[in-house]
PDB file of C-alpha atoms in Angstrom:
ATOM      1  CA  MET A   1      24.631   5.834  15.117  1.00 52.00           C
ATOM      2  CA  GLU A   2      24.970   3.562  12.265  1.00 81.00           C
ATOM      3  CA  VAL A   3      23.702   5.026   8.734  1.00 83.00           C
ATOM      4  CA  LYS A   4      21.677   2.465   8.294  1.00 81.00           C
ATOM      5  CA  LEU A   5      20.004   2.104  11.508  1.00 85.00           C
ATOM      6  CA  ILE A   6      19.092   5.908  11.451  1.00 86.00           C
ATOM      7  CA  LEU A   7      17.581   5.194   7.637  1.00 84.00           C
ATOM      8  CA  GLY A   8      15.619   2.106   9.129  1.00 82.00           C
ATOM      9  CA  ILE A   9      13.936   4.516  12.015  1.00 87.00           C
ATOM     10  CA  VAL A  10      13.401   7.295   9.633  1.00 87.00           C
ATOM     11  CA  SER A  11      11.959   5.150   7.248  1.00 83.00           C
ATOM     12  CA  SER A  12       9.607   3.609   9.972  1.00 85.00           C
ATOM     13  CA  LEU A  13       8.623   6.796  11.528  1.00 88.00           C
ATOM     14  CA  LEU A  14       7.218   8.129   8.004  1.00 86.00           C
ATOM     15  CA  ILE A  15       4.320   5.850   8.625  1.00 85.00           C
ATOM     16  CA  ILE A  16       3.528   8.999  10.961  1.00 88.00           C
ATOM     17  CA  PRO A  17       2.805  11.449   8.039  1.00 88.00           C
ATOM     18  CA  GLN A  18       1.232   8.827   5.736  1.00 84.00           C
ATOM     19  CA  ALA A  19      -1.054   7.368   8.420  1.00 89.00           C
ATOM     20  CA  VAL A  20      -2.373  10.659   9.806  1.00 91.00           C
ATOM     21  CA  PRO A  21      -3.594  12.508   6.742  1.00 90.00           C
ATOM     22  CA  TYR A  22      -5.157   9.082   5.509  1.00 90.00           C
ATOM     23  CA  ILE A  23      -7.105   8.779   8.527  1.00 93.00           C
ATOM     24  CA  ARG A  24      -8.226  12.026   9.007  1.00 93.00           C
ATOM     25  CA  ASP A  25      -9.648  12.021   5.590  1.00 92.00           C
ATOM     26  CA  ILE A  26     -11.339   8.737   6.248  1.00 93.00           C
ATOM     27  CA  LEU A  27     -13.113  10.002   9.091  1.00 94.00           C
ATOM     28  CA  ARG A  28     -13.914  13.189   7.456  1.00 92.00           C
ATOM     29  CA  ARG A  29     -15.350  11.033   4.660  1.00 89.00           C
ATOM     30  CA  LYS A  30     -13.112  12.434   1.818  1.00 88.00           C
ATOM     31  CA  THR A  31     -11.188   9.247   1.701  1.00 88.00           C
ATOM     32  CA  GLU A  32     -12.871   6.074   0.756  1.00 88.00           C
ATOM     33  CA  PRO A  33     -10.330   3.398   1.138  1.00 90.00           C
ATOM     34  CA  HIS A  34     -10.941  -0.062  -0.555  1.00 86.00           C
ATOM     35  CA  ILE A  35     -11.235  -2.552   2.267  1.00 88.00           C
ATOM     36  CA  TYR A  36     -10.054  -5.822  -0.158  1.00 84.00           C
ATOM     37  CA  SER A  37      -6.583  -3.623  -1.178  1.00 83.00           C
ATOM     38  CA  TRP A  38      -5.964  -2.572   2.371  1.00 89.00           C
ATOM     39  CA  PHE A  39      -6.572  -5.943   3.849  1.00 88.00           C
ATOM     40  CA  ILE A  40      -4.554  -7.839   1.587  1.00 84.00           C
ATOM     41  CA  TRP A  41      -1.743  -4.969   1.873  1.00 85.00           C
ATOM     42  CA  GLY A  42      -1.523  -5.354   5.458  1.00 87.00           C
ATOM     43  CA  THR A  43      -0.956  -9.557   5.174  1.00 83.00           C
ATOM     44  CA  LEU A  44       1.366  -9.136   2.549  1.00 80.00           C
ATOM     45  CA  GLN A  45       3.396  -6.446   4.257  1.00 81.00           C
ATOM     46  CA  MET A  46       3.719  -8.692   7.650  1.00 83.00           C
ATOM     47  CA  ILE A  47       4.668 -11.911   5.219  1.00 79.00           C
ATOM     48  CA  ALA A  48       7.071  -9.824   3.233  1.00 76.00           C
ATOM     49  CA  ALA A  49       8.737  -8.330   6.845  1.00 80.00           C
ATOM     50  CA  LEU A  50       8.751 -12.000   7.955  1.00 77.00           C
ATOM     51  CA  SER A  51      10.378 -12.994   4.593  1.00 73.00           C
ATOM     52  CA  GLN A  52      13.272 -10.229   4.558  1.00 72.00           C
ATOM     53  CA  LEU A  53      14.246 -10.803   8.239  1.00 78.00           C
ATOM     54  CA  LYS A  54      15.022 -14.462   7.634  1.00 74.00           C
ATOM     55  CA  GLY A  55      17.101 -12.963   4.257  1.00 71.00           C
ATOM     56  CA  GLY A  56      18.865 -10.460   6.647  1.00 74.00           C
ATOM     57  CA  ALA A  57      17.064  -7.094   5.706  1.00 70.00           C
ATOM     58  CA  GLY A  58      17.367  -6.323   9.134  1.00 77.00           C
ATOM     59  CA  TYR A  59      16.474  -2.540   9.505  1.00 79.00           C
ATOM     60  CA  GLY A  60      15.069  -2.489   5.992  1.00 74.00           C
ATOM     61  CA  SER A  61      12.352  -4.633   7.055  1.00 77.00           C
ATOM     62  CA  TRP A  62      10.918  -2.163  10.075  1.00 83.00           C
ATOM     63  CA  ALA A  63       8.629   0.186   7.715  1.00 83.00           C
ATOM     64  CA  LEU A  64       7.155  -2.668   6.293  1.00 83.00           C
ATOM     65  CA  ILE A  65       6.148  -3.735   9.700  1.00 87.00           C
ATOM     66  CA  ALA A  66       4.930  -0.310  10.585  1.00 88.00           C
ATOM     67  CA  GLY A  67       3.127  -0.115   7.327  1.00 87.00           C
ATOM     68  CA  GLY A  68       1.370  -3.185   7.900  1.00 88.00           C
ATOM     69  CA  ILE A  69      -0.047  -1.959  10.966  1.00 92.00           C
ATOM     70  CA  PHE A  70      -1.258   0.908   9.191  1.00 91.00           C
ATOM     71  CA  CYS A  71      -2.842  -1.098   6.344  1.00 91.00           C
ATOM     72  CA  TYR A  72      -5.122  -3.346   8.968  1.00 93.00           C
ATOM     73  CA  THR A  73      -5.855  -0.028  10.887  1.00 94.00           C
ATOM     74  CA  VAL A  74      -7.443   1.243   7.670  1.00 93.00           C
ATOM     75  CA  CYS A  75      -8.975  -2.085   6.859  1.00 92.00           C
ATOM     76  CA  ILE A  76     -10.803  -1.909  10.034  1.00 94.00           C
ATOM     77  CA  LEU A  77     -11.711   1.720   9.298  1.00 94.00           C
ATOM     78  CA  SER A  78     -13.243   0.687   5.620  1.00 92.00           C
ATOM     79  CA  PHE A  79     -16.052  -1.608   7.589  1.00 91.00           C
ATOM     80  CA  ARG A  80     -17.468   2.002   8.106  1.00 91.00           C
ATOM     81  CA  PHE A  81     -16.192   4.259   5.889  1.00 91.00           C
ATOM     82  CA  GLY A  82     -14.841   2.353   2.787  1.00 89.00           C
ATOM     83  CA  THR A  83     -16.175   2.874  -0.346  1.00 85.00           C
ATOM     84  CA  LYS A  84     -19.242   1.309  -1.994  1.00 83.00           C
ATOM     85  CA  ASN A  85     -17.755   1.449  -5.385  1.00 79.00           C
ATOM     86  CA  ILE A  86     -16.645  -2.598  -5.090  1.00 83.00           C
ATOM     87  CA  THR A  87     -17.329  -4.535  -8.565  1.00 82.00           C
ATOM     88  CA  LEU A  88     -17.229  -8.340  -9.532  1.00 84.00           C
ATOM     89  CA  PHE A  89     -13.540  -7.465 -10.555  1.00 79.00           C
ATOM     90  CA  ASP A  90     -12.567  -6.368  -7.329  1.00 80.00           C
ATOM     91  CA  ARG A  91     -14.189  -9.535  -5.641  1.00 84.00           C
ATOM     92  CA  PHE A  92     -12.226 -11.678  -8.234  1.00 80.00           C
ATOM     93  CA  CYS A  93      -8.736  -9.885  -7.527  1.00 75.00           C
ATOM     94  CA  PHE A  94      -9.642 -10.224  -3.666  1.00 79.00           C
ATOM     95  CA  VAL A  95     -10.389 -14.003  -3.633  1.00 81.00           C
ATOM     96  CA  ALA A  96      -7.147 -14.656  -6.189  1.00 74.00           C
ATOM     97  CA  SER A  97      -5.040 -12.952  -3.385  1.00 71.00           C
ATOM     98  CA  LEU A  98      -6.671 -14.827  -0.573  1.00 76.00           C
ATOM     99  CA  LEU A  99      -5.851 -17.991  -2.625  1.00 75.00           C
ATOM    100  CA  SER A 100      -2.380 -16.856  -3.783  1.00 66.00           C
ATOM    101  CA  ILE A 101      -1.522 -16.438   0.117  1.00 70.00           C
ATOM    102  CA  GLY A 102      -2.719 -19.809   1.128  1.00 71.00           C
ATOM    103  CA  VAL A 103      -0.451 -21.271  -1.596  1.00 69.00           C
ATOM    104  CA  TYR A 104       2.353 -18.808  -0.515  1.00 67.00           C
ATOM    105  CA  LEU A 105       2.054 -20.575   3.079  1.00 69.00           C
ATOM    106  CA  PHE A 106       3.537 -23.846   1.616  1.00 73.00           C
ATOM    107  CA  LEU A 107       6.537 -22.269   0.361  1.00 66.00           C
ATOM    108  CA  GLU A 108       9.527 -22.482   2.269  1.00 67.00           C
ATOM    109  CA  ASN A 109      12.076 -20.917  -0.176  1.00 70.00           C
ATOM    110  CA  PRO A 110      12.179 -17.015   1.069  1.00 70.00           C
ATOM    111  CA  LEU A 111      12.732 -15.924  -2.746  1.00 77.00           C
ATOM    112  CA  TRP A 112       9.907 -17.870  -4.142  1.00 78.00           C
ATOM    113  CA  ALA A 113       8.012 -16.626  -1.317  1.00 75.00           C
ATOM    114  CA  ILE A 114       9.205 -12.797  -2.162  1.00 79.00           C
ATOM    115  CA  LEU A 115       8.216 -13.153  -5.995  1.00 83.00           C
ATOM    116  CA  PHE A 116       4.587 -14.717  -5.038  1.00 80.00           C
ATOM    117  CA  VAL A 117       4.048 -11.815  -2.444  1.00 79.00           C
ATOM    118  CA  THR A 118       5.049  -9.028  -4.735  1.00 86.00           C
ATOM    119  CA  CYS A 119       2.421 -10.534  -7.678  1.00 85.00           C
ATOM    120  CA  ILE A 120      -0.258 -10.924  -4.916  1.00 82.00           C
ATOM    121  CA  ASP A 121       0.163  -7.039  -4.032  1.00 84.00           C
ATOM    122  CA  LEU A 122       0.234  -6.085  -7.882  1.00 87.00           C
ATOM    123  CA  LEU A 123      -3.086  -7.866  -7.994  1.00 83.00           C
ATOM    124  CA  ALA A 124      -4.317  -6.418  -4.701  1.00 82.00           C
ATOM    125  CA  PHE A 125      -3.539  -3.021  -6.078  1.00 87.00           C
ATOM    126  CA  LEU A 126      -5.950  -3.105  -9.050  1.00 88.00           C
ATOM    127  CA  PRO A 127      -9.262  -2.647  -7.396  1.00 86.00           C
ATOM    128  CA  THR A 128      -7.984   0.500  -5.353  1.00 87.00           C
ATOM    129  CA  PHE A 129      -6.210   1.644  -8.746  1.00 92.00           C
ATOM    130  CA  ARG A 130      -9.561   1.052 -10.699  1.00 89.00           C
ATOM    131  CA  LYS A 131     -11.295   3.119  -8.103  1.00 89.00           C
ATOM    132  CA  GLY A 132      -8.267   5.830  -7.639  1.00 91.00           C
ATOM    133  CA  TYR A 133      -9.048   6.309 -11.751  1.00 93.00           C
ATOM    134  CA  GLN A 134     -12.679   6.655 -11.383  1.00 90.00           C
ATOM    135  CA  GLU A 135     -12.903   8.872  -8.429  1.00 89.00           C
ATOM    136  CA  PRO A 136      -9.331  10.443  -7.783  1.00 91.00           C
ATOM    137  CA  HIS A 137     -10.615  12.771  -4.938  1.00 89.00           C
ATOM    138  CA  THR A 138     -11.871   9.493  -2.832  1.00 87.00           C
ATOM    139  CA  GLU A 139      -7.787   8.785  -2.308  1.00 89.00           C
ATOM    140  CA  THR A 140      -5.334  10.981  -0.243  1.00 89.00           C
ATOM    141  CA  ALA A 141      -2.271  11.325  -2.592  1.00 91.00           C
ATOM    142  CA  SER A 142       0.371  12.327  -0.181  1.00 91.00           C
ATOM    143  CA  THR A 143       0.019   9.045   1.816  1.00 89.00           C
ATOM    144  CA  PHE A 144       1.183   7.164  -1.412  1.00 92.00           C
ATOM    145  CA  ALA A 145       3.530   9.567  -2.036  1.00 93.00           C
ATOM    146  CA  ILE A 146       5.377   9.339   1.346  1.00 91.00           C
ATOM    147  CA  SER A 147       5.038   5.304   1.230  1.00 89.00           C
ATOM    148  CA  ALA A 148       7.274   5.844  -1.762  1.00 92.00           C
ATOM    149  CA  LEU A 149       9.724   7.818  -0.314  1.00 92.00           C
ATOM    150  CA  ALA A 150       9.745   5.133   2.806  1.00 88.00           C
ATOM    151  CA  ASN A 151      10.239   2.460   0.308  1.00 89.00           C
ATOM    152  CA  VAL A 152      13.489   4.110  -1.100  1.00 91.00           C
ATOM    153  CA  LEU A 153      14.924   4.587   2.248  1.00 89.00           C
ATOM    154  CA  SER A 154      14.007   1.089   3.571  1.00 86.00           C
ATOM    155  CA  ILE A 155      15.938  -0.215   0.415  1.00 90.00           C
ATOM    156  CA  LEU A 156      18.922   1.888   1.225  1.00 89.00           C
ATOM    157  CA  ALA A 157      18.492   0.692   5.115  1.00 84.00           C
ATOM    158  CA  LEU A 158      19.049  -2.907   3.856  1.00 83.00           C
ATOM    159  CA  GLN A 159      21.795  -4.659   5.776  1.00 80.00           C
ATOM    160  CA  VAL A 160      21.812  -7.359   2.783  1.00 82.00           C
ATOM    161  CA  TYR A 161      21.183  -6.553  -0.537  1.00 87.00           C
ATOM    162  CA  SER A 162      19.375  -9.573  -2.778  1.00 85.00           C
ATOM    163  CA  THR A 163      16.686 -10.094  -4.852  1.00 85.00           C
ATOM    164  CA  THR A 164      14.679 -11.344  -1.361  1.00 78.00           C
ATOM    165  CA  THR A 165      15.363  -8.308   0.202  1.00 80.00           C
ATOM    166  CA  VAL A 166      14.762  -5.655  -2.765  1.00 88.00           C
ATOM    167  CA  LEU A 167      12.519  -6.923  -5.196  1.00 90.00           C
ATOM    168  CA  TYR A 168       9.279  -6.315  -3.152  1.00 85.00           C
ATOM    169  CA  MET A 169      10.351  -2.675  -1.729  1.00 87.00           C
ATOM    170  CA  ALA A 170      11.219  -1.770  -5.117  1.00 93.00           C
ATOM    171  CA  VAL A 171       7.685  -2.861  -6.709  1.00 93.00           C
ATOM    172  CA  LEU A 172       5.906  -0.779  -4.059  1.00 90.00           C
ATOM    173  CA  PHE A 173       7.988   2.322  -4.657  1.00 94.00           C
ATOM    174  CA  ALA A 174       7.126   2.114  -8.445  1.00 95.00           C
ATOM    175  CA  THR A 175       3.447   1.083  -7.549  1.00 95.00           C
ATOM    176  CA  ASN A 176       3.017   3.974  -5.307  1.00 94.00           C
ATOM    177  CA  THR A 177       4.671   6.560  -7.137  1.00 96.00           C
ATOM    178  CA  ILE A 178       2.551   5.540 -10.285  1.00 96.00           C
ATOM    179  CA  PHE A 179      -0.629   5.221  -8.263  1.00 95.00           C
ATOM    180  CA  THR A 180       0.355   9.030  -6.913  1.00 95.00           C
ATOM    181  CA  VAL A 181       1.089  10.702 -10.090  1.00 96.00           C
ATOM    182  CA  MET A 182      -2.473   9.190 -12.049  1.00 95.00           C
ATOM    183  CA  LEU A 183      -4.293  10.440  -8.988  1.00 94.00           C
ATOM    184  CA  LEU A 184      -2.827  14.182  -9.567  1.00 94.00           C
ATOM    185  CA  VAL A 185      -2.987  14.009 -13.406  1.00 94.00           C
ATOM    186  CA  ARG A 186      -6.725  12.498 -12.784  1.00 93.00           C
ATOM    187  CA  ARG A 187      -7.584  15.462 -10.523  1.00 90.00           C
ATOM    188  CA  LYS A 188      -6.821  18.012 -12.898  1.00 87.00           C
ATOM    189  CA  TYR A 189      -9.306  16.708 -15.289  1.00 80.00           C
ATOM    190  CA  MET A 190     -12.305  15.781 -12.901  1.00 75.00           C
ATOM    191  CA  VAL A 191     -14.289  18.067 -10.661  1.00 60.00           C
ATOM    192  CA  PRO A 192     -14.871  16.672  -7.352  1.00 53.00           C
ATOM    193  CA  ARG A 193     -17.811  16.024  -5.322  1.00 52.00           C
ATOM    194  CA  SER A 194     -17.407  18.631  -3.314  1.00 49.00           C
ATOM    195  CA  GLY A 195     -16.323  22.012  -4.738  1.00 46.00           C
ATOM    196  CA  ILE A 196     -12.920  22.387  -7.114  1.00 41.00           C
ATOM    197  CA  GLU A 197     -10.067  21.300  -5.862  1.00 42.00           C
ATOM    198  CA  THR A 198      -6.459  21.942  -7.084  1.00 41.00           C
ATOM    199  CA  LEU A 199      -4.116  19.720  -8.462  1.00 40.00           C
ATOM    200  CA  LEU A 200      -1.692  19.563  -5.286  1.00 39.00           C
ATOM    201  CA  THR A 201      -4.655  18.886  -2.783  1.00 40.00           C
ATOM    202  CA  ALA A 202      -3.942  15.646  -1.035  1.00 46.00           C
TER     203      ALA A 202
END
């Protein structure tokens, strides 16, 4: 089998160890996802996957499609199990993200689309980042760590390298890595709501 094909398959299958612990923790009410972030992420990953496919990304776009499905699943669960810690700032980010997606739909250039999607993704991450900083034990760190790994493998699986195909995945890798480190560091200095957890609890 072609190496890039294998990397594309592996990066897509990594959605399983990402999704299972996160969904398990949601159902156990240990993790409280932010509905705004997960809805926007699902939409953006599907849009980015389409843009990447148009740009010739091939196997490297498969993980985004799998990730989009996962994000929508978490979004649905968030209606019942999501965080109640939603602020005016979060609502502002959500509305701004929706408006930005509306603007994106008028863009026909794949490069501009990816640039726009990348900026929206960063904006959509802010509510979850804020909540994770304040309540680090309400997120499953391993999900974001594995996502960062999947992002790297997806980049290696790309069949065409360009700003259009690489930028979004590179930014996802950076944000997932930063968020994971932030959660672990914050947990070290905060006592969780239900007992004492270790630094590596995820």
